[in-house]
Amino acid sequence: MAMAMRIRNAASRRAMSPISGDFSLRSMSSWWKNVEPAPKDPILGVTEAFLADPSPDKVNVGVGAYRDDNGKPVVLECVREAERRIAGSSFMEYLPMGGSVKMVEETLKLAYGDNSEFIKDKRIAAVQSLSGTGACRLFADFHKRFRPDSQIYIPVPTWSNHHNIWRDAQVTQKTYHYYHPETKGLNFSGLMDDVKNAPEGSFFLLHACAHNPTGVDPTEEQWREISQLFKAKNHFAFFDMAYQGFASGDPAKDAKSIRIFLEDGHHIGISQSYAKNMGLYGQRVGCLSVLCEDEKQAVTVKSQLQQLARPMYSNPPLHGAQIVSTILGDPELKSLWLKEVKIMADRIIGMRTTLRESLEKLGSPLSWEHVTKQIGMFCYSGLTPEQVDRLTSEYHIYMTRNGRISMAGVTTGNVGYLANAIHEVTKSS
């Protein structure tokens, strides 16, 4: 009788125990049942659809990665040589939290100038980042931690991930006018009105060159007016420079907006990336820098940037930083890089001209002047979502539904087909 009672009590305890089979399975299965599928990334979703299409005529002009005139990925010769030089390295230790000192030093020269007084005076707090995305996110968290009551103004439109980054950093977002749909150019008056009407001391996200997705940049004179108004309003400019050298083929020219703000005495922040201009997409190598009042403040700000990086990823990756520092630290390799980045930029500029000429030869009733006026990897075509859908369903041409064409995907082999398809879906407009 006592034995039977003990068996029943043990069975009862097992049934009530949180580690018993039935209860445990029920509990564990309910942990994530409220999780719903995340929405597909609009850009990466284009690639998925393209890869699933069996058509031999398919064309992908959706993803922002450079391709040669055969539509193939490119590894720059300067990168190949840098890899050969570091191949024998047995150094596999962690980088410091701030990353490769050599890579950061060379990167700052590209943005601020080889002979920058700010570099000489050690007024720049800078850390290696996980490409441009990581630099933006690190700055967004820095912004939230030390200026929690301020907001950031983001252009309309912008790279979609900008909104994700500042949202997840819990920074209040506002927008400012940038693109003019009718002229397919810059809405300069709207931009200036928004800068003027923003509360004093606001943060603004600016694309340093080759605005993504529009390819529309202010002129030099417009940049000077923007800078002066920022100064009058005491706004903070954060530049995202993902395409330095890749836009015009000249890194110094592509950094002109930043140099203007520096000349006017602004303290700015900059995100830099080597994904596009060195083709190091998968290496995730970039830099975040913040110009400070003096060396002491720069040391303090850098310490806080490193503190923010520590729980995120602890230390940045080594290999990409080695490639960049090897290329930029060697005059011969740097010269080769400058030559190769100009070749990439010139090919894209050439494809813009060919696409526009092809559309005009087809007798398109529309103006395509904006195709050659815009600059950089992307062309904001003006195509409607419905027209983009027709391009995909009828011609197997893939791009984002906002009409953004990645000019890197346009080649001499497909530009005629692309132009004809665009003409067919727009000629009744």
Tab-separated table of C-alpha atoms in Angstrom:
chain	number	residue	atom	x	y	z
A	1	MET	CA	0.000	0.000	0.000
A	2	ALA	CA	2.790	2.431	0.924
A	3	MET	CA	4.655	1.469	-2.243
A	4	ALA	CA	1.579	2.174	-4.394
A	5	MET	CA	1.151	5.579	-2.727
A	6	ARG	CA	4.794	6.521	-3.427
A	7	ILE	CA	4.414	5.545	-7.105
A	8	ARG	CA	1.254	7.693	-7.439
A	9	ASN	CA	2.958	10.681	-5.776
A	10	ALA	CA	5.993	10.372	-8.033
A	11	ALA	CA	3.774	10.247	-11.117
A	12	SER	CA	1.918	13.309	-9.901
A	13	ARG	CA	5.177	15.245	-9.360
A	14	ARG	CA	6.352	14.334	-12.870
A	15	ALA	CA	3.089	15.571	-14.350
A	16	MET	CA	3.448	18.905	-12.522
A	17	SER	CA	7.183	19.268	-13.082
A	18	PRO	CA	8.263	21.924	-15.632
A	19	ILE	CA	10.710	19.425	-17.076
A	20	SER	CA	8.135	16.680	-17.595
A	21	GLY	CA	7.555	15.698	-21.211
A	22	ASP	CA	4.020	16.945	-22.007
A	23	PHE	CA	4.247	20.203	-20.045
A	24	SER	CA	7.710	20.950	-21.452
A	25	LEU	CA	6.632	20.408	-25.055
A	26	ARG	CA	3.541	22.570	-24.588
A	27	SER	CA	5.564	25.328	-22.955
A	28	MET	CA	8.392	25.327	-25.505
A	29	SER	CA	6.055	25.248	-28.480
A	30	SER	CA	4.351	28.443	-27.270
A	31	TRP	CA	7.511	30.536	-26.856
A	32	TRP	CA	7.632	31.789	-30.458
A	33	LYS	CA	4.110	31.230	-31.746
A	34	ASN	CA	3.467	34.989	-31.790
A	35	VAL	CA	6.393	35.557	-34.201
A	36	GLU	CA	5.238	36.367	-37.727
A	37	PRO	CA	7.349	36.205	-40.903
A	38	ALA	CA	9.353	39.373	-41.523
A	39	PRO	CA	8.480	41.286	-44.695
A	40	LYS	CA	10.825	40.521	-47.561
A	41	ASP	CA	13.563	43.034	-48.265
A	42	PRO	CA	12.438	44.873	-51.423
A	43	ILE	CA	15.904	44.736	-52.978
A	44	LEU	CA	16.939	41.214	-52.048
A	45	GLY	CA	13.480	39.978	-53.049
A	46	VAL	CA	14.184	41.122	-56.598
A	47	THR	CA	17.216	38.851	-56.778
A	48	GLU	CA	15.252	35.891	-55.453
A	49	ALA	CA	12.625	36.352	-58.166
A	50	PHE	CA	15.278	36.785	-60.846
A	51	LEU	CA	17.072	33.588	-59.861
A	52	ALA	CA	13.805	31.641	-59.953
A	53	ASP	CA	12.967	32.829	-63.494
A	54	PRO	CA	14.001	30.220	-66.137
A	55	SER	CA	13.806	32.691	-69.047
A	56	PRO	CA	17.048	33.007	-71.048
A	57	ASP	CA	16.235	36.672	-71.688
A	58	LYS	CA	16.009	37.696	-68.043
A	59	VAL	CA	17.838	40.833	-66.905
A	60	ASN	CA	18.554	41.886	-63.321
A	61	VAL	CA	18.924	45.629	-62.828
A	62	GLY	CA	17.819	45.563	-59.217
A	63	VAL	CA	20.818	44.858	-57.006
A	64	GLY	CA	23.503	47.419	-56.281
A	65	ALA	CA	26.616	45.399	-57.036
A	66	TYR	CA	28.996	46.174	-59.876
A	67	ARG	CA	29.159	43.922	-62.922
A	68	ASP	CA	31.454	44.098	-65.948
A	69	ASP	CA	30.168	44.422	-69.513
A	70	ASN	CA	29.576	40.670	-69.581
A	71	GLY	CA	27.381	40.896	-66.498
A	72	LYS	CA	29.990	39.176	-64.328
A	73	PRO	CA	31.202	40.131	-60.830
A	74	VAL	CA	34.584	41.843	-60.735
A	75	VAL	CA	37.541	41.409	-58.407
A	76	LEU	CA	39.846	44.392	-58.889
A	77	GLU	CA	43.446	43.651	-59.762
A	78	CYS	CA	44.617	45.873	-56.901
A	79	VAL	CA	42.584	43.652	-54.550
A	80	ARG	CA	44.097	40.487	-56.043
A	81	GLU	CA	47.599	41.894	-55.549
A	82	ALA	CA	46.827	42.975	-51.982
A	83	GLU	CA	45.553	39.465	-51.249
A	84	ARG	CA	48.759	37.972	-52.650
A	85	ARG	CA	50.829	40.203	-50.394
A	86	ILE	CA	48.949	39.334	-47.219
A	87	ALA	CA	48.462	35.643	-48.065
A	88	GLY	CA	51.504	34.621	-46.037
A	89	SER	CA	50.415	36.507	-42.941
A	90	SER	CA	49.857	34.300	-39.926
A	91	PHE	CA	48.301	37.091	-37.870
A	92	MET	CA	44.872	35.914	-36.770
A	93	GLU	CA	44.476	37.832	-33.507
A	94	TYR	CA	41.583	40.125	-32.646
A	95	LEU	CA	41.790	43.662	-33.936
A	96	PRO	CA	41.275	46.365	-31.295
A	97	MET	CA	37.661	47.437	-30.755
A	98	GLY	CA	38.399	50.479	-32.916
A	99	GLY	CA	39.724	48.293	-35.714
A	100	SER	CA	42.840	48.554	-37.859
A	101	VAL	CA	44.652	51.796	-37.072
A	102	LYS	CA	46.343	51.793	-40.485
A	103	MET	CA	43.091	51.244	-42.370
A	104	VAL	CA	41.354	54.019	-40.434
A	105	GLU	CA	44.239	56.438	-41.042
A	106	GLU	CA	44.166	55.857	-44.802
A	107	THR	CA	40.379	56.037	-44.921
A	108	LEU	CA	40.306	59.416	-43.193
A	109	LYS	CA	42.660	60.805	-45.838
A	110	LEU	CA	40.150	59.889	-48.546
A	111	ALA	CA	37.336	61.774	-46.824
A	112	TYR	CA	39.111	64.726	-45.177
A	113	GLY	CA	42.058	65.118	-47.585
A	114	ASP	CA	45.670	63.928	-47.571
A	115	ASN	CA	46.857	67.109	-45.880
A	116	SER	CA	43.875	67.657	-43.615
A	117	GLU	CA	44.573	69.862	-40.604
A	118	PHE	CA	41.943	67.888	-38.696
A	119	ILE	CA	43.927	64.681	-39.126
A	120	LYS	CA	47.157	66.420	-38.144
A	121	ASP	CA	45.533	67.916	-35.050
A	122	LYS	CA	43.996	64.536	-34.110
A	123	ARG	CA	40.541	66.041	-33.921
A	124	ILE	CA	38.755	63.096	-35.550
A	125	ALA	CA	37.267	60.227	-33.550
A	126	ALA	CA	37.220	57.274	-35.936
A	127	VAL	CA	36.680	53.521	-35.762
A	128	GLN	CA	36.564	50.712	-38.279
A	129	SER	CA	32.981	49.634	-38.911
A	130	LEU	CA	31.033	46.817	-40.520
A	131	SER	CA	30.890	48.607	-43.869
A	132	GLY	CA	28.624	51.634	-44.290
A	133	THR	CA	25.613	49.994	-42.680
A	134	GLY	CA	27.594	49.355	-39.507
A	135	ALA	CA	28.931	52.910	-39.479
A	136	CYS	CA	25.408	54.329	-39.764
A	137	ARG	CA	24.097	52.065	-37.022
A	138	LEU	CA	26.999	52.857	-34.691
A	139	PHE	CA	26.448	56.576	-35.182
A	140	ALA	CA	22.684	56.197	-34.700
A	141	ASP	CA	23.268	54.520	-31.337
A	142	PHE	CA	25.803	57.214	-30.401
A	143	HIS	CA	23.239	59.842	-31.394
A	144	LYS	CA	20.560	58.226	-29.229
A	145	ARG	CA	22.819	57.828	-26.210
A	146	PHE	CA	24.233	61.335	-26.096
A	147	ARG	CA	21.576	63.474	-27.821
A	148	PRO	CA	18.437	61.519	-26.882
A	149	ASP	CA	16.034	64.420	-27.304
A	150	SER	CA	17.104	65.306	-30.843
A	151	GLN	CA	15.794	63.914	-34.113
A	152	ILE	CA	17.265	63.075	-37.495
A	153	TYR	CA	15.963	64.292	-40.836
A	154	ILE	CA	16.215	61.748	-43.660
A	155	PRO	CA	15.690	62.599	-47.360
A	156	VAL	CA	12.704	61.415	-49.383
A	157	PRO	CA	13.519	59.036	-50.902
A	158	THR	CA	16.581	57.364	-49.424
A	159	TRP	CA	18.172	53.939	-49.157
A	160	SER	CA	15.459	51.956	-47.399
A	161	ASN	CA	17.823	50.613	-44.744
A	162	HIS	CA	18.448	54.126	-43.404
A	163	HIS	CA	14.980	54.117	-41.878
A	164	ASN	CA	15.545	50.660	-40.371
A	165	ILE	CA	18.843	51.712	-38.818
A	166	TRP	CA	17.626	54.848	-37.041
A	167	ARG	CA	14.327	53.185	-36.114
A	168	ASP	CA	16.081	50.296	-34.379
A	169	ALA	CA	18.366	52.782	-32.623
A	170	GLN	CA	15.132	54.435	-31.416
A	171	VAL	CA	16.022	57.844	-32.814
A	172	THR	CA	13.030	59.989	-33.778
A	173	GLN	CA	12.896	60.363	-37.554
A	174	LYS	CA	11.607	63.198	-39.690
A	175	THR	CA	11.938	63.594	-43.443
A	176	TYR	CA	12.946	66.390	-45.767
A	177	HIS	CA	12.176	67.035	-49.423
A	178	TYR	CA	14.847	65.935	-51.864
A	179	TYR	CA	13.629	64.476	-55.165
A	180	HIS	CA	11.261	66.234	-57.552
A	181	PRO	CA	9.185	63.595	-59.411
A	182	GLU	CA	8.168	65.925	-62.235
A	183	THR	CA	11.642	67.187	-63.121
A	184	LYS	CA	13.311	63.933	-61.990
A	185	GLY	CA	15.891	66.186	-60.374
A	186	LEU	CA	16.565	67.887	-57.061
A	187	ASN	CA	13.777	69.671	-55.209
A	188	PHE	CA	16.219	72.300	-53.988
A	189	SER	CA	13.667	74.827	-52.785
A	190	GLY	CA	11.778	72.157	-50.826
A	191	LEU	CA	15.028	70.909	-49.319
A	192	MET	CA	16.086	74.388	-48.231
A	193	ASP	CA	12.662	75.144	-46.750
A	194	ASP	CA	12.803	71.971	-44.671
A	195	VAL	CA	16.331	72.722	-43.462
A	196	LYS	CA	15.242	76.247	-42.543
A	197	ASN	CA	12.086	75.113	-40.718
A	198	ALA	CA	13.702	72.267	-38.768
A	199	PRO	CA	14.303	73.000	-35.067
A	200	GLU	CA	17.719	74.501	-34.437
A	201	GLY	CA	20.368	71.869	-33.741
A	202	SER	CA	18.697	69.069	-35.697
A	203	PHE	CA	20.580	66.148	-37.227
A	204	PHE	CA	20.415	65.626	-41.001
A	205	LEU	CA	21.413	62.575	-43.008
A	206	LEU	CA	23.089	63.642	-46.254
A	207	HIS	CA	24.279	61.491	-49.152
A	208	ALA	CA	27.778	62.753	-49.939
A	209	CYS	CA	27.568	61.744	-53.613
A	210	ALA	CA	25.626	59.456	-55.970
A	211	HIS	CA	22.403	59.695	-53.972
A	212	ASN	CA	20.750	56.306	-53.540
A	213	PRO	CA	18.247	55.643	-55.093
A	214	THR	CA	17.858	58.749	-57.271
A	215	GLY	CA	21.371	59.472	-58.559
A	216	VAL	CA	20.506	63.150	-58.072
A	217	ASP	CA	23.153	65.283	-56.356
A	218	PRO	CA	23.197	69.006	-55.541
A	219	THR	CA	25.568	71.133	-57.582
A	220	GLU	CA	28.669	72.550	-55.917
A	221	GLU	CA	26.967	75.932	-55.546
A	222	GLN	CA	23.890	74.292	-54.024
A	223	TRP	CA	26.073	72.414	-51.541
A	224	ARG	CA	27.573	75.750	-50.501
A	225	GLU	CA	24.099	77.201	-49.908
A	226	ILE	CA	23.078	74.123	-47.935
A	227	SER	CA	26.218	74.387	-45.808
A	228	GLN	CA	25.603	78.064	-45.029
A	229	LEU	CA	22.016	77.392	-43.988
A	230	PHE	CA	23.150	74.494	-41.797
A	231	LYS	CA	25.584	76.874	-40.134
A	232	ALA	CA	22.880	79.470	-39.526
A	233	LYS	CA	20.606	76.829	-37.996
A	234	ASN	CA	23.391	75.039	-36.090
A	235	HIS	CA	22.395	71.692	-37.646
A	236	PHE	CA	24.601	68.592	-37.535
A	237	ALA	CA	25.404	66.954	-40.881
A	238	PHE	CA	25.964	63.216	-41.010
A	239	PHE	CA	27.273	62.158	-44.418
A	240	ASP	CA	26.766	58.660	-45.764
A	241	MET	CA	29.481	58.242	-48.401
A	242	ALA	CA	29.032	54.794	-49.924
A	243	TYR	CA	30.203	55.657	-53.451
A	244	GLN	CA	33.365	57.759	-53.180
A	245	GLY	CA	35.246	57.380	-56.465
A	246	PHE	CA	32.492	55.220	-57.881
A	247	ALA	CA	30.306	58.198	-58.845
A	248	SER	CA	32.568	60.349	-61.021
A	249	GLY	CA	35.707	58.223	-61.067
A	250	ASP	CA	37.495	60.853	-58.943
A	251	PRO	CA	37.447	60.317	-55.134
A	252	ALA	CA	38.340	63.955	-54.428
A	253	LYS	CA	35.511	65.241	-56.613
A	254	ASP	CA	33.057	62.853	-54.970
A	255	ALA	CA	34.044	64.177	-51.528
A	256	LYS	CA	33.446	67.808	-52.523
A	257	SER	CA	30.284	68.147	-50.436
A	258	ILE	CA	32.194	67.080	-47.326
A	259	ARG	CA	35.112	69.412	-48.075
A	260	ILE	CA	32.682	72.342	-48.423
A	261	PHE	CA	31.198	71.651	-44.990
A	262	LEU	CA	34.686	71.345	-43.509
A	263	GLU	CA	35.759	74.653	-45.062
A	264	ASP	CA	32.715	76.287	-43.487
A	265	GLY	CA	33.690	75.095	-40.011
A	266	HIS	CA	31.125	72.367	-39.396
A	267	HIS	CA	31.676	69.475	-37.034
A	268	ILE	CA	30.371	66.523	-39.024
A	269	GLY	CA	30.057	62.755	-39.000
A	270	ILE	CA	30.919	60.473	-41.938
A	271	SER	CA	30.128	56.894	-42.848
A	272	GLN	CA	32.515	55.350	-45.408
A	273	SER	CA	32.359	51.999	-47.162
A	274	TYR	CA	34.590	49.963	-49.469
A	275	ALA	CA	31.836	47.700	-50.752
A	276	LYS	CA	31.329	49.541	-54.038
A	277	ASN	CA	34.569	51.384	-54.756
A	278	MET	CA	36.810	48.375	-54.062
A	279	GLY	CA	34.251	45.651	-54.681
A	280	LEU	CA	34.667	44.356	-51.113
A	281	TYR	CA	30.956	43.636	-50.685
A	282	GLY	CA	31.384	40.523	-48.563
A	283	GLN	CA	34.282	41.805	-46.468
A	284	ARG	CA	32.111	44.381	-44.679
A	285	VAL	CA	34.809	46.975	-44.208
A	286	GLY	CA	34.122	50.634	-43.557
A	287	CYS	CA	34.750	53.523	-41.179
A	288	LEU	CA	32.799	55.867	-38.929
A	289	SER	CA	34.343	59.228	-38.112
A	290	VAL	CA	33.206	62.227	-36.066
A	291	LEU	CA	35.009	65.574	-36.227
A	292	CYS	CA	35.444	67.027	-32.743
A	293	GLU	CA	36.495	70.325	-31.162
A	294	ASP	CA	39.942	69.133	-30.128
A	295	GLU	CA	42.090	66.052	-29.542
A	296	LYS	CA	40.797	65.535	-26.013
A	297	GLN	CA	37.187	65.446	-27.170
A	298	ALA	CA	38.119	63.112	-30.037
A	299	VAL	CA	39.669	60.631	-27.589
A	300	THR	CA	36.524	60.760	-25.458
A	301	VAL	CA	34.151	60.291	-28.388
A	302	LYS	CA	36.198	57.393	-29.778
A	303	SER	CA	36.096	55.674	-26.393
A	304	GLN	CA	32.307	55.868	-26.444
A	305	LEU	CA	32.071	54.596	-30.031
A	306	GLN	CA	34.193	51.620	-29.007
A	307	GLN	CA	32.006	51.085	-25.956
A	308	LEU	CA	28.956	50.929	-28.222
A	309	ALA	CA	30.686	48.503	-30.584
A	310	ARG	CA	31.695	46.130	-27.794
A	311	PRO	CA	28.266	44.505	-27.170
A	312	MET	CA	27.360	44.668	-30.882
A	313	TYR	CA	30.253	42.778	-32.453
A	314	SER	CA	33.197	43.320	-30.089
A	315	ASN	CA	35.852	43.650	-32.801
A	316	PRO	CA	35.622	44.332	-36.552
A	317	PRO	CA	36.896	41.748	-39.079
A	318	LEU	CA	40.554	41.608	-40.018
A	319	HIS	CA	40.856	40.513	-43.645
A	320	GLY	CA	39.040	43.364	-45.373
A	321	ALA	CA	40.927	45.909	-43.300
A	322	GLN	CA	44.208	44.319	-44.387
A	323	ILE	CA	43.200	44.584	-48.039
A	324	VAL	CA	42.233	48.247	-47.758
A	325	SER	CA	45.300	49.308	-45.770
A	326	THR	CA	47.593	47.405	-48.162
A	327	ILE	CA	46.086	49.125	-51.213
A	328	LEU	CA	45.877	52.654	-49.825
A	329	GLY	CA	49.209	52.407	-48.007
A	330	ASP	CA	51.164	51.523	-51.152
A	331	PRO	CA	51.504	54.306	-53.797
A	332	GLU	CA	51.638	51.836	-56.673
A	333	LEU	CA	48.580	49.876	-55.553
A	334	LYS	CA	46.658	53.036	-54.737
A	335	SER	CA	47.386	54.340	-58.226
A	336	LEU	CA	46.108	51.095	-59.690
A	337	TRP	CA	42.951	51.345	-57.575
A	338	LEU	CA	42.289	54.894	-58.757
A	339	LYS	CA	42.619	53.681	-62.347
A	340	GLU	CA	40.299	50.732	-61.784
A	341	VAL	CA	37.620	52.676	-59.925
A	342	LYS	CA	37.558	55.182	-62.796
A	343	ILE	CA	37.081	52.334	-65.269
A	344	MET	CA	34.048	51.152	-63.284
A	345	ALA	CA	32.589	54.666	-63.055
A	346	ASP	CA	33.199	55.358	-66.748
A	347	ARG	CA	31.467	52.122	-67.783
A	348	ILE	CA	28.352	53.115	-65.861
A	349	ILE	CA	28.427	56.658	-67.274
A	350	GLY	CA	28.766	55.152	-70.755
A	351	MET	CA	25.781	52.865	-70.202
A	352	ARG	CA	23.688	55.858	-69.159
A	353	THR	CA	24.469	57.554	-72.462
A	354	THR	CA	23.722	54.414	-74.489
A	355	LEU	CA	20.414	53.765	-72.701
A	356	ARG	CA	19.237	57.323	-73.244
A	357	GLU	CA	20.274	57.304	-76.922
A	358	SER	CA	18.569	53.946	-77.480
A	359	LEU	CA	15.286	55.208	-76.041
A	360	GLU	CA	15.451	58.376	-78.128
A	361	LYS	CA	16.153	56.393	-81.314
A	362	LEU	CA	13.059	54.272	-80.640
A	363	GLY	CA	11.018	57.453	-80.834
A	364	SER	CA	10.016	57.603	-77.194
A	365	PRO	CA	7.665	60.534	-76.577
A	366	LEU	CA	9.186	61.025	-73.137
A	367	SER	CA	12.281	62.933	-72.101
A	368	TRP	CA	15.131	60.715	-70.902
A	369	GLU	CA	17.551	63.527	-70.170
A	370	HIS	CA	17.530	62.599	-66.498
A	371	VAL	CA	19.237	59.282	-67.275
A	372	THR	CA	22.474	61.090	-68.111
A	373	LYS	CA	22.036	63.947	-65.639
A	374	GLN	CA	21.915	61.566	-62.698
A	375	ILE	CA	25.140	59.993	-61.459
A	376	GLY	CA	26.379	56.858	-59.762
A	377	MET	CA	25.167	53.292	-59.701
A	378	PHE	CA	21.450	54.029	-59.814
A	379	CYS	CA	19.081	55.668	-62.248
A	380	TYR	CA	15.727	56.787	-60.883
A	381	SER	CA	13.912	56.101	-64.114
A	382	GLY	CA	10.486	57.554	-63.368
A	383	LEU	CA	8.833	54.227	-64.184
A	384	THR	CA	5.667	53.562	-62.191
A	385	PRO	CA	5.170	50.393	-60.117
A	386	GLU	CA	2.689	49.170	-62.736
A	387	GLN	CA	5.200	49.697	-65.536
A	388	VAL	CA	7.858	47.871	-63.535
A	389	ASP	CA	5.432	44.984	-63.068
A	390	ARG	CA	4.951	44.806	-66.850
A	391	LEU	CA	8.698	44.805	-67.422
A	392	THR	CA	8.940	41.802	-65.137
A	393	SER	CA	5.916	39.841	-66.327
A	394	GLU	CA	6.303	40.506	-70.053
A	395	TYR	CA	10.048	41.018	-70.517
A	396	HIS	CA	11.646	39.253	-67.505
A	397	ILE	CA	13.398	42.462	-66.434
A	398	TYR	CA	13.820	42.787	-62.680
A	399	MET	CA	14.146	45.993	-60.658
A	400	THR	CA	12.613	47.492	-57.512
A	401	ARG	CA	9.055	48.756	-57.968
A	402	ASN	CA	10.092	52.377	-57.399
A	403	GLY	CA	11.700	52.293	-60.852
A	404	ARG	CA	15.294	52.307	-59.630
A	405	ILE	CA	17.604	50.850	-62.276
A	406	SER	CA	21.001	49.576	-61.197
A	407	MET	CA	23.131	50.793	-64.085
A	408	ALA	CA	25.794	48.253	-63.122
A	409	GLY	CA	23.471	45.565	-64.489
A	410	VAL	CA	23.188	47.269	-67.884
A	411	THR	CA	25.603	45.985	-70.534
A	412	THR	CA	26.198	46.444	-74.244
A	413	GLY	CA	24.568	43.040	-74.626
A	414	ASN	CA	21.270	43.901	-72.940
A	415	VAL	CA	20.904	47.678	-73.204
A	416	GLY	CA	18.985	47.460	-76.481
A	417	TYR	CA	16.576	44.885	-75.063
A	418	LEU	CA	16.132	46.976	-71.899
A	419	ALA	CA	15.490	50.166	-73.884
A	420	ASN	CA	12.928	48.481	-76.124
A	421	ALA	CA	11.086	47.020	-73.125
A	422	ILE	CA	11.022	50.391	-71.348
A	423	HIS	CA	9.751	52.022	-74.543
A	424	GLU	CA	6.952	49.474	-74.888
A	425	VAL	CA	5.655	49.957	-71.335
A	426	THR	CA	5.926	53.778	-71.405
A	427	LYS	CA	4.935	54.790	-74.927
A	428	SER	CA	1.272	55.145	-73.987
A	429	SER	CA	2.089	57.397	-71.027
